[in-house]
């Protein structure tokens, strides 16, 4: 049997990378084997991946030499950054540069860069419809990822640019689940008007990435957008109500109200939702459901995700 080709996975103990590691390992006839990168090979999550059969190695995206060691001998690399760990777009850009440099050094044959739109292409800093944040961004956690695309391109890396979507897990972990209003009724609050929000089960991102690695050349140099479904706030609320067996309303607020909520990242997320609302066709159009389903035949719909996960959504 031919030796399996190694895919080095950044963020392997997290949502996107973890999904990719599990997708590879669950395919017994795979031509690939995952190398899971983590800062702590002794953490419970790292040990869990080792138990599943992954090679687990130490690396930190802030340490380019550690990335070079971790990418050595690999044929593919999945690259992702961690904005919410530090809230710094500059740091995110530096981390993307470190991964691209290490991929070049290791001669990686196929890189997947988990990116998002640089919203400044549609909303220049001079556009006053949303505030400029951190001096030179409209949506800091999007813009630096989009800006970093050119780092991979300029180094001539064989890259697929993967545009991800809103994780439905945000309803569990990110404080975006239904909350009781003054009337005692549950509601989800999103500043999306009647526009559609592309969403996805986080685990499906890794499965789609695996589909891209399997297709190989066909996707090199391409931008691929993925989502499980495009749903309005009202449709999400209706699906939640059905799954939870109680009324859930959609609380549509203006983006400026969302920006003023005061939690860390509220302004960034307010601008992000406004971008998705005001550029619905661009944003949904870049995330084709059929493409995602072809890459990941078990791609979940919101209803299916809810059936599996409704009990994990914290309710007051
Ligand atoms: N939430 C959403 O809806 C959404 C949608 C699209 C895109 N995104 C983007 O997804 C990105 C995060 O990906 P994720 O959700 O897969 O992450 P995650 O689940 O938060 O996992 C992050 C993992 O990355 C590792 N990590 C953190 N800092 C690291 C460092 N300096 N070096 C190496 N590894 C490090 C950690 O592993 P160890 O502790 O084991 O090292 C952690 O387990 C963010 O940039 C975010 O903007 C999020």
mmCIF file of C-alpha atoms and ligand atoms in Angstrom:
data_model
loop_
_atom_site.group_PDB
_atom_site.id
_atom_site.type_symbol
_atom_site.label_atom_id
_atom_site.label_comp_id
_atom_site.label_asym_id
_atom_site.label_seq_id
_atom_site.Cartn_x
_atom_site.Cartn_y
_atom_site.Cartn_z
ATOM 1 C CA UNK A 1 0.000 0.000 0.000
ATOM 2 C CA UNK A 2 1.312 3.461 -0.877
ATOM 3 C CA UNK A 3 2.417 5.563 2.067
ATOM 4 C CA UNK A 4 -0.243 8.038 3.163
ATOM 5 C CA UNK A 5 0.344 11.721 2.446
ATOM 6 C CA UNK A 6 0.524 13.964 5.484
ATOM 7 C CA UNK A 7 -1.806 16.926 5.933
ATOM 8 C CA UNK A 8 -0.561 19.324 8.612
ATOM 9 C CA UNK A 9 -3.573 20.839 10.384
ATOM 10 C CA UNK A 10 -3.311 24.135 12.254
ATOM 11 C CA UNK A 11 -5.957 24.615 14.963
ATOM 12 C CA UNK A 12 -6.422 20.845 15.165
ATOM 13 C CA UNK A 13 -7.843 20.989 18.701
ATOM 14 C CA UNK A 14 -10.354 23.626 17.561
ATOM 15 C CA UNK A 15 -13.503 23.709 15.456
ATOM 16 C CA UNK A 16 -12.247 23.968 11.878
ATOM 17 C CA UNK A 17 -9.009 22.004 12.172
ATOM 18 C CA UNK A 18 -10.588 19.404 14.454
ATOM 19 C CA UNK A 19 -13.283 18.713 11.884
ATOM 20 C CA UNK A 20 -10.623 18.152 9.229
ATOM 21 C CA UNK A 21 -8.580 15.776 11.416
ATOM 22 C CA UNK A 22 -11.690 13.735 12.243
ATOM 23 C CA UNK A 23 -12.828 13.725 8.590
ATOM 24 C CA UNK A 24 -9.515 12.256 7.437
ATOM 25 C CA UNK A 25 -9.367 9.706 10.252
ATOM 26 C CA UNK A 26 -12.919 8.526 9.694
ATOM 27 C CA UNK A 27 -12.088 7.572 6.104
ATOM 28 C CA UNK A 28 -10.183 4.313 6.437
ATOM 29 C CA UNK A 29 -9.264 4.259 2.737
ATOM 30 C CA UNK A 30 -7.954 7.840 2.753
ATOM 31 C CA UNK A 31 -4.774 8.621 0.834
ATOM 32 C CA UNK A 32 -4.038 11.130 3.609
ATOM 33 C CA UNK A 33 -3.095 11.065 7.265
ATOM 34 C CA UNK A 34 -3.491 14.067 9.588
ATOM 35 C CA UNK A 35 -0.725 15.738 11.552
ATOM 36 C CA UNK A 36 -2.421 17.734 14.302
ATOM 37 C CA UNK A 37 -0.680 20.941 15.378
ATOM 38 C CA UNK A 38 -1.223 22.180 18.930
ATOM 39 C CA UNK A 39 0.611 24.358 21.413
ATOM 40 C CA UNK A 40 0.158 21.695 24.067
ATOM 41 C CA UNK A 41 0.535 18.068 23.058
ATOM 42 C CA UNK A 42 -0.510 17.036 26.586
ATOM 43 C CA UNK A 43 -3.899 18.750 26.642
ATOM 44 C CA UNK A 44 -7.007 16.565 26.832
ATOM 45 C CA UNK A 45 -8.060 17.621 23.332
ATOM 46 C CA UNK A 46 -4.625 16.818 21.891
ATOM 47 C CA UNK A 47 -4.615 13.419 23.603
ATOM 48 C CA UNK A 48 -8.087 12.727 22.217
ATOM 49 C CA UNK A 49 -6.799 13.322 18.674
ATOM 50 C CA UNK A 50 -3.802 11.062 19.294
ATOM 51 C CA UNK A 51 -6.178 8.371 20.555
ATOM 52 C CA UNK A 52 -8.185 8.656 17.337
ATOM 53 C CA UNK A 53 -4.965 7.998 15.413
ATOM 54 C CA UNK A 54 -3.589 11.444 14.557
ATOM 55 C CA UNK A 55 0.066 12.323 14.771
ATOM 56 C CA UNK A 56 0.173 15.210 17.243
ATOM 57 C CA UNK A 57 3.010 17.743 17.111
ATOM 58 C CA UNK A 58 3.791 20.978 18.937
ATOM 59 C CA UNK A 59 3.620 24.269 17.037
ATOM 60 C CA UNK A 60 2.589 27.854 17.658
ATOM 61 C CA UNK A 61 1.440 30.144 14.839
ATOM 62 C CA UNK A 62 3.392 32.942 16.518
ATOM 63 C CA UNK A 63 6.639 30.959 16.111
ATOM 64 C CA UNK A 64 7.542 30.454 12.454
ATOM 65 C CA UNK A 65 10.368 28.007 13.225
ATOM 66 C CA UNK A 66 7.934 25.723 15.076
ATOM 67 C CA UNK A 67 5.643 25.841 12.022
ATOM 68 C CA UNK A 68 8.513 24.976 9.688
ATOM 69 C CA UNK A 69 9.301 21.914 11.804
ATOM 70 C CA UNK A 70 5.633 20.921 11.960
ATOM 71 C CA UNK A 71 5.063 21.337 8.186
ATOM 72 C CA UNK A 72 8.222 19.405 7.223
ATOM 73 C CA UNK A 73 7.441 16.324 5.129
ATOM 74 C CA UNK A 74 3.761 17.240 4.784
ATOM 75 C CA UNK A 75 2.059 17.369 1.409
ATOM 76 C CA UNK A 76 -0.876 19.539 2.487
ATOM 77 C CA UNK A 77 -1.447 22.218 5.111
ATOM 78 C CA UNK A 78 -4.679 23.618 6.536
ATOM 79 C CA UNK A 79 -4.057 27.148 7.769
ATOM 80 C CA UNK A 80 -6.364 29.093 10.081
ATOM 81 C CA UNK A 81 -5.880 32.022 12.473
ATOM 82 C CA UNK A 82 -7.483 32.735 15.845
ATOM 83 C CA UNK A 83 -8.806 36.282 15.916
ATOM 84 C CA UNK A 84 -10.904 35.849 19.052
ATOM 85 C CA UNK A 85 -7.862 34.689 21.036
ATOM 86 C CA UNK A 86 -6.275 38.152 20.759
ATOM 87 C CA UNK A 87 -8.651 40.550 18.892
ATOM 88 C CA UNK A 88 -5.737 41.855 16.787
ATOM 89 C CA UNK A 89 -5.972 41.980 12.980
ATOM 90 C CA UNK A 90 -2.267 42.847 12.786
ATOM 91 C CA UNK A 91 -1.410 39.721 14.751
ATOM 92 C CA UNK A 92 -3.692 37.679 12.510
ATOM 93 C CA UNK A 93 -1.878 38.977 9.434
ATOM 94 C CA UNK A 94 1.500 38.148 11.020
ATOM 95 C CA UNK A 95 0.271 34.624 11.841
ATOM 96 C CA UNK A 96 -0.905 34.123 8.256
ATOM 97 C CA UNK A 97 2.515 35.291 7.037
ATOM 98 C CA UNK A 98 4.270 32.846 9.363
ATOM 99 C CA UNK A 99 2.139 29.944 8.088
ATOM 100 C CA UNK A 100 2.675 30.929 4.451
ATOM 101 C CA UNK A 101 6.432 31.236 4.987
ATOM 102 C CA UNK A 102 6.570 27.835 6.689
ATOM 103 C CA UNK A 103 4.467 26.259 3.904
ATOM 104 C CA UNK A 104 6.858 27.675 1.298
ATOM 105 C CA UNK A 105 9.872 26.445 3.255
ATOM 106 C CA UNK A 106 8.392 22.938 3.530
ATOM 107 C CA UNK A 107 7.403 22.788 -0.159
ATOM 108 C CA UNK A 108 3.749 22.145 0.686
ATOM 109 C CA UNK A 109 1.871 21.032 -2.432
ATOM 110 C CA UNK A 110 -1.609 22.181 -1.428
ATOM 111 C CA UNK A 111 -2.456 24.830 1.158
ATOM 112 C CA UNK A 112 -5.995 25.593 2.293
ATOM 113 C CA UNK A 113 -6.165 29.085 3.775
ATOM 114 C CA UNK A 114 -9.302 29.615 5.847
ATOM 115 C CA UNK A 115 -10.123 33.177 4.944
ATOM 116 C CA UNK A 116 -12.941 35.710 4.813
ATOM 117 C CA UNK A 117 -13.721 38.777 2.709
ATOM 118 C CA UNK A 118 -11.694 41.973 3.041
ATOM 119 C CA UNK A 119 -14.867 44.042 3.409
ATOM 120 C CA UNK A 120 -12.970 47.253 2.571
ATOM 121 C CA UNK A 121 -13.251 46.240 -1.107
ATOM 122 C CA UNK A 122 -17.012 46.901 -0.827
ATOM 123 C CA UNK A 123 -17.023 49.426 2.013
ATOM 124 C CA UNK A 124 -13.940 51.638 1.741
ATOM 125 C CA UNK A 125 -12.784 53.392 4.902
ATOM 126 C CA UNK A 126 -14.270 56.630 3.543
ATOM 127 C CA UNK A 127 -17.754 55.033 3.521
ATOM 128 C CA UNK A 128 -19.575 56.340 6.574
ATOM 129 C CA UNK A 129 -22.392 53.767 6.628
ATOM 130 C CA UNK A 130 -20.377 51.833 9.217
ATOM 131 C CA UNK A 131 -17.623 53.114 11.535
ATOM 132 C CA UNK A 132 -13.948 52.488 10.835
ATOM 133 C CA UNK A 133 -12.529 50.328 13.628
ATOM 134 C CA UNK A 134 -8.986 49.981 14.997
ATOM 135 C CA UNK A 135 -7.823 52.752 12.688
ATOM 136 C CA UNK A 136 -8.001 50.981 9.320
ATOM 137 C CA UNK A 137 -10.642 48.264 9.287
ATOM 138 C CA UNK A 138 -14.363 47.970 8.769
ATOM 139 C CA UNK A 139 -14.689 44.355 9.971
ATOM 140 C CA UNK A 140 -11.342 43.684 11.674
ATOM 141 C CA UNK A 141 -11.723 39.886 11.965
ATOM 142 C CA UNK A 142 -12.638 39.654 8.267
ATOM 143 C CA UNK A 143 -10.414 42.303 6.701
ATOM 144 C CA UNK A 144 -7.041 40.997 7.891
ATOM 145 C CA UNK A 145 -7.891 37.486 6.702
ATOM 146 C CA UNK A 146 -8.804 38.832 3.263
ATOM 147 C CA UNK A 147 -5.704 41.020 3.216
ATOM 148 C CA UNK A 148 -3.601 37.946 4.014
ATOM 149 C CA UNK A 149 -4.759 36.200 0.800
ATOM 150 C CA UNK A 150 -2.073 38.075 -1.103
ATOM 151 C CA UNK A 151 0.630 36.718 1.202
ATOM 152 C CA UNK A 152 -0.135 33.194 -0.035
ATOM 153 C CA UNK A 153 -0.448 34.374 -3.646
ATOM 154 C CA UNK A 154 2.763 36.405 -3.648
ATOM 155 C CA UNK A 155 4.768 33.455 -2.342
ATOM 156 C CA UNK A 156 3.425 31.397 -5.261
ATOM 157 C CA UNK A 157 1.883 28.855 -2.906
ATOM 158 C CA UNK A 158 -0.596 26.364 -4.416
ATOM 159 C CA UNK A 159 -3.501 27.643 -2.357
ATOM 160 C CA UNK A 160 -7.261 27.158 -2.084
ATOM 161 C CA UNK A 161 -8.929 30.158 -0.427
ATOM 162 C CA UNK A 162 -11.742 28.787 1.728
ATOM 163 C CA UNK A 163 -14.505 31.250 2.586
ATOM 164 C CA UNK A 164 -16.234 29.951 5.709
ATOM 165 C CA UNK A 165 -19.621 30.886 7.202
ATOM 166 C CA UNK A 166 -21.211 31.757 10.552
ATOM 167 C CA UNK A 167 -20.990 28.675 12.785
ATOM 168 C CA UNK A 168 -24.356 27.617 14.172
ATOM 169 C CA UNK A 169 -22.298 26.678 17.266
ATOM 170 C CA UNK A 170 -22.260 30.444 17.982
ATOM 171 C CA UNK A 171 -25.727 29.795 19.422
ATOM 172 C CA UNK A 172 -24.027 27.547 22.012
ATOM 173 C CA UNK A 173 -20.616 29.086 22.739
ATOM 174 C CA UNK A 174 -20.644 32.676 21.531
ATOM 175 C CA UNK A 175 -23.599 34.033 23.495
ATOM 176 C CA UNK A 176 -25.782 34.311 20.371
ATOM 177 C CA UNK A 177 -28.444 31.819 21.448
ATOM 178 C CA UNK A 178 -32.064 32.747 22.261
ATOM 179 C CA UNK A 179 -32.485 35.034 25.283
ATOM 180 C CA UNK A 180 -35.606 35.968 27.218
ATOM 181 C CA UNK A 181 -36.906 39.473 26.589
ATOM 182 C CA UNK A 182 -38.876 41.643 29.048
ATOM 183 C CA UNK A 183 -42.002 39.742 27.920
ATOM 184 C CA UNK A 184 -40.420 36.460 29.063
ATOM 185 C CA UNK A 185 -40.316 35.164 25.473
ATOM 186 C CA UNK A 186 -37.175 33.800 23.850
ATOM 187 C CA UNK A 187 -35.655 35.744 20.953
ATOM 188 C CA UNK A 188 -32.507 35.697 18.859
ATOM 189 C CA UNK A 189 -31.037 39.113 18.159
ATOM 190 C CA UNK A 190 -29.389 39.707 14.789
ATOM 191 C CA UNK A 191 -29.086 42.978 12.844
ATOM 192 C CA UNK A 192 -29.848 41.261 9.542
ATOM 193 C CA UNK A 193 -33.236 42.751 8.594
ATOM 194 C CA UNK A 194 -34.911 40.310 6.216
ATOM 195 C CA UNK A 195 -31.637 39.244 4.627
ATOM 196 C CA UNK A 196 -30.130 35.759 4.633
ATOM 197 C CA UNK A 197 -27.201 34.684 6.789
ATOM 198 C CA UNK A 198 -25.095 31.813 5.433
ATOM 199 C CA UNK A 199 -24.500 29.392 8.305
ATOM 200 C CA UNK A 200 -22.797 26.048 8.775
ATOM 201 C CA UNK A 201 -22.174 23.319 11.329
ATOM 202 C CA UNK A 202 -18.547 23.951 12.304
ATOM 203 C CA UNK A 203 -17.694 20.263 11.840
ATOM 204 C CA UNK A 204 -18.710 20.558 8.165
ATOM 205 C CA UNK A 205 -15.961 23.115 7.502
ATOM 206 C CA UNK A 206 -13.310 20.459 8.132
ATOM 207 C CA UNK A 207 -15.272 17.942 6.069
ATOM 208 C CA UNK A 208 -15.409 20.386 3.141
ATOM 209 C CA UNK A 209 -11.684 21.062 3.540
ATOM 210 C CA UNK A 210 -11.067 17.323 3.334
ATOM 211 C CA UNK A 211 -13.141 17.239 0.135
ATOM 212 C CA UNK A 212 -10.918 19.998 -1.291
ATOM 213 C CA UNK A 213 -7.712 18.115 -0.430
ATOM 214 C CA UNK A 214 -9.145 14.981 -2.075
ATOM 215 C CA UNK A 215 -9.938 16.883 -5.284
ATOM 216 C CA UNK A 216 -6.465 18.451 -5.190
ATOM 217 C CA UNK A 217 -5.379 20.277 -8.329
ATOM 218 C CA UNK A 218 -8.924 21.177 -9.367
ATOM 219 C CA UNK A 219 -9.130 23.623 -6.455
ATOM 220 C CA UNK A 220 -5.642 25.098 -6.427
ATOM 221 C CA UNK A 221 -5.701 28.851 -7.048
ATOM 222 C CA UNK A 222 -9.482 28.893 -6.505
ATOM 223 C CA UNK A 223 -11.679 30.575 -3.949
ATOM 224 C CA UNK A 224 -14.326 28.224 -2.553
ATOM 225 C CA UNK A 225 -17.165 29.443 -0.348
ATOM 226 C CA UNK A 226 -19.139 27.027 1.797
ATOM 227 C CA UNK A 227 -22.338 27.098 3.851
ATOM 228 C CA UNK A 228 -24.894 24.561 5.048
ATOM 229 C CA UNK A 229 -27.856 26.898 4.459
ATOM 230 C CA UNK A 230 -28.664 30.553 3.842
ATOM 231 C CA UNK A 231 -31.379 31.566 6.329
ATOM 232 C CA UNK A 232 -33.070 34.784 7.417
ATOM 233 C CA UNK A 233 -33.266 35.634 11.119
ATOM 234 C CA UNK A 234 -36.987 34.833 10.968
ATOM 235 C CA UNK A 235 -36.274 31.409 9.435
ATOM 236 C CA UNK A 236 -33.633 30.685 12.082
ATOM 237 C CA UNK A 237 -36.053 31.671 14.846
ATOM 238 C CA UNK A 238 -38.789 29.458 13.365
ATOM 239 C CA UNK A 239 -36.407 26.485 13.159
ATOM 240 C CA UNK A 240 -35.303 27.090 16.764
ATOM 241 C CA UNK A 241 -38.918 27.309 17.908
ATOM 242 C CA UNK A 242 -39.717 23.994 16.217
ATOM 243 C CA UNK A 243 -36.658 22.269 17.675
ATOM 244 C CA UNK A 244 -37.027 23.686 21.194
ATOM 245 C CA UNK A 245 -40.798 23.283 21.317
ATOM 246 C CA UNK A 246 -41.402 26.849 22.444
ATOM 247 C CA UNK A 247 -41.839 30.257 20.879
ATOM 248 C CA UNK A 248 -38.616 31.909 19.646
ATOM 249 C CA UNK A 249 -38.828 35.341 18.078
ATOM 250 C CA UNK A 250 -36.476 37.120 15.754
ATOM 251 C CA UNK A 251 -35.387 40.409 17.296
ATOM 252 C CA UNK A 252 -34.146 42.482 14.371
ATOM 253 C CA UNK A 253 -32.126 45.443 15.634
ATOM 254 C CA UNK A 254 -30.309 48.115 13.609
ATOM 255 C CA UNK A 255 -26.547 47.465 13.294
ATOM 256 C CA UNK A 256 -25.790 50.624 15.304
ATOM 257 C CA UNK A 257 -27.756 49.185 18.219
ATOM 258 C CA UNK A 258 -25.885 45.867 17.928
ATOM 259 C CA UNK A 259 -22.547 47.742 17.861
ATOM 260 C CA UNK A 260 -23.496 49.474 21.113
ATOM 261 C CA UNK A 261 -24.115 46.227 23.059
ATOM 262 C CA UNK A 262 -20.727 46.640 24.729
ATOM 263 C CA UNK A 263 -19.464 43.049 24.810
ATOM 264 C CA UNK A 264 -15.922 42.498 23.473
ATOM 265 C CA UNK A 265 -16.092 42.519 19.674
ATOM 266 C CA UNK A 266 -19.648 43.994 19.516
ATOM 267 C CA UNK A 267 -18.611 46.752 17.085
ATOM 268 C CA UNK A 268 -16.712 44.291 14.892
ATOM 269 C CA UNK A 269 -19.696 41.905 14.815
ATOM 270 C CA UNK A 270 -22.175 44.768 14.272
ATOM 271 C CA UNK A 271 -20.202 45.808 11.198
ATOM 272 C CA UNK A 272 -19.898 42.180 10.091
ATOM 273 C CA UNK A 273 -23.656 41.598 10.190
ATOM 274 C CA UNK A 274 -24.254 44.923 8.453
ATOM 275 C CA UNK A 275 -21.866 43.885 5.691
ATOM 276 C CA UNK A 276 -23.681 40.549 5.318
ATOM 277 C CA UNK A 277 -27.042 42.357 5.308
ATOM 278 C CA UNK A 278 -26.122 45.144 2.887
ATOM 279 C CA UNK A 279 -24.200 42.848 0.510
ATOM 280 C CA UNK A 280 -26.456 39.798 0.787
ATOM 281 C CA UNK A 281 -26.106 38.830 -2.862
ATOM 282 C CA UNK A 282 -22.309 39.100 -2.853
ATOM 283 C CA UNK A 283 -21.958 37.275 0.456
ATOM 284 C CA UNK A 284 -24.489 34.487 -0.155
ATOM 285 C CA UNK A 285 -23.428 34.258 -3.800
ATOM 286 C CA UNK A 286 -19.859 33.482 -2.718
ATOM 287 C CA UNK A 287 -21.084 30.535 -0.598
ATOM 288 C CA UNK A 288 -22.639 27.958 -2.888
ATOM 289 C CA UNK A 289 -24.594 25.230 -1.119
ATOM 290 C CA UNK A 290 -24.227 22.740 -3.983
ATOM 291 C CA UNK A 291 -20.445 23.168 -4.033
ATOM 292 C CA UNK A 292 -20.335 22.568 -0.278
ATOM 293 C CA UNK A 293 -22.566 19.478 -0.575
ATOM 294 C CA UNK A 294 -20.400 18.058 -3.356
ATOM 295 C CA UNK A 295 -17.342 18.441 -1.110
ATOM 296 C CA UNK A 296 -19.152 17.099 1.968
ATOM 297 C CA UNK A 297 -22.092 14.829 1.080
ATOM 298 C CA UNK A 298 -23.162 14.711 4.766
ATOM 299 C CA UNK A 299 -23.416 18.540 4.922
ATOM 300 C CA UNK A 300 -25.936 19.451 7.635
ATOM 301 C CA UNK A 301 -28.949 21.717 7.304
ATOM 302 C CA UNK A 302 -29.885 23.946 10.248
ATOM 303 C CA UNK A 303 -32.774 21.602 11.144
ATOM 304 C CA UNK A 304 -30.446 18.603 11.201
ATOM 305 C CA UNK A 305 -27.852 20.495 13.234
ATOM 306 C CA UNK A 306 -30.582 21.549 15.700
ATOM 307 C CA UNK A 307 -31.839 17.972 16.065
ATOM 308 C CA UNK A 308 -28.338 16.980 17.215
ATOM 309 C CA UNK A 309 -27.449 20.087 19.206
ATOM 310 C CA UNK A 310 -30.603 21.710 20.620
ATOM 311 C CA UNK A 311 -29.925 20.446 24.137
ATOM 312 C CA UNK A 312 -26.516 22.152 24.095
ATOM 313 C CA UNK A 313 -27.988 25.628 23.488
ATOM 314 C CA UNK A 314 -28.020 27.408 26.868
ATOM 315 C CA UNK A 315 -31.468 28.781 27.679
ATOM 316 C CA UNK A 316 -32.179 31.094 30.600
HETATM 317 N N1 LIG B 1 -17.301 31.587 14.964
HETATM 318 C C1 LIG B 1 -17.652 31.727 13.702
HETATM 319 O O1 LIG B 1 -18.837 31.791 13.350
HETATM 320 C C2 LIG B 1 -16.592 31.822 12.637
HETATM 321 C C3 LIG B 1 -16.998 31.775 11.302
HETATM 322 C C4 LIG B 1 -16.022 31.856 10.307
HETATM 323 C C5 LIG B 1 -14.694 31.996 10.656
HETATM 324 N N2 LIG B 1 -14.336 32.048 11.975
HETATM 325 C C6 LIG B 1 -12.915 32.210 12.284
HETATM 326 O O2 LIG B 1 -12.409 30.987 12.766
HETATM 327 C C7 LIG B 1 -11.164 31.261 13.387
HETATM 328 C C8 LIG B 1 -10.947 30.310 14.527
HETATM 329 O O3 LIG B 1 -11.024 28.993 14.104
HETATM 330 P P1 LIG B 1 -11.701 27.886 15.014
HETATM 331 O O4 LIG B 1 -13.098 28.314 15.328
HETATM 332 O O5 LIG B 1 -11.491 26.587 14.360
HETATM 333 O O6 LIG B 1 -10.851 28.015 16.336
HETATM 334 P P2 LIG B 1 -11.156 27.444 17.787
HETATM 335 O O7 LIG B 1 -12.197 26.383 17.776
HETATM 336 O O8 LIG B 1 -11.327 28.618 18.674
HETATM 337 O O9 LIG B 1 -9.821 26.689 18.110
HETATM 338 C C9 LIG B 1 -8.683 27.314 18.161
HETATM 339 C C10 LIG B 1 -7.587 26.274 18.371
HETATM 340 O O10 LIG B 1 -6.460 26.913 17.853
HETATM 341 C C11 LIG B 1 -5.375 26.728 18.651
HETATM 342 N N3 LIG B 1 -4.568 27.956 18.799
HETATM 343 C C12 LIG B 1 -4.922 29.115 19.386
HETATM 344 N N4 LIG B 1 -3.876 29.960 19.362
HETATM 345 C C13 LIG B 1 -2.861 29.296 18.741
HETATM 346 C C14 LIG B 1 -1.534 29.607 18.424
HETATM 347 N N5 LIG B 1 -0.990 30.785 18.766
HETATM 348 N N6 LIG B 1 -0.791 28.699 17.766
HETATM 349 C C15 LIG B 1 -1.300 27.482 17.452
HETATM 350 N N7 LIG B 1 -2.549 27.106 17.736
HETATM 351 C C16 LIG B 1 -3.309 28.017 18.385
HETATM 352 C C17 LIG B 1 -5.875 26.208 19.983
HETATM 353 O O11 LIG B 1 -5.243 24.976 20.109
HETATM 354 P P3 LIG B 1 -4.143 24.634 21.245
HETATM 355 O O12 LIG B 1 -4.615 25.295 22.504
HETATM 356 O O13 LIG B 1 -4.250 23.147 21.269
HETATM 357 O O14 LIG B 1 -2.855 25.135 20.738
HETATM 358 C C18 LIG B 1 -7.390 26.025 19.796
HETATM 359 O O15 LIG B 1 -7.823 24.732 20.117
HETATM 360 C C19 LIG B 1 -11.218 32.722 13.829
HETATM 361 O O16 LIG B 1 -10.195 33.464 13.224
HETATM 362 C C20 LIG B 1 -12.592 33.196 13.382
HETATM 363 O O17 LIG B 1 -12.593 34.514 12.918
HETATM 364 C C21 LIG B 1 -15.246 31.930 12.966
#
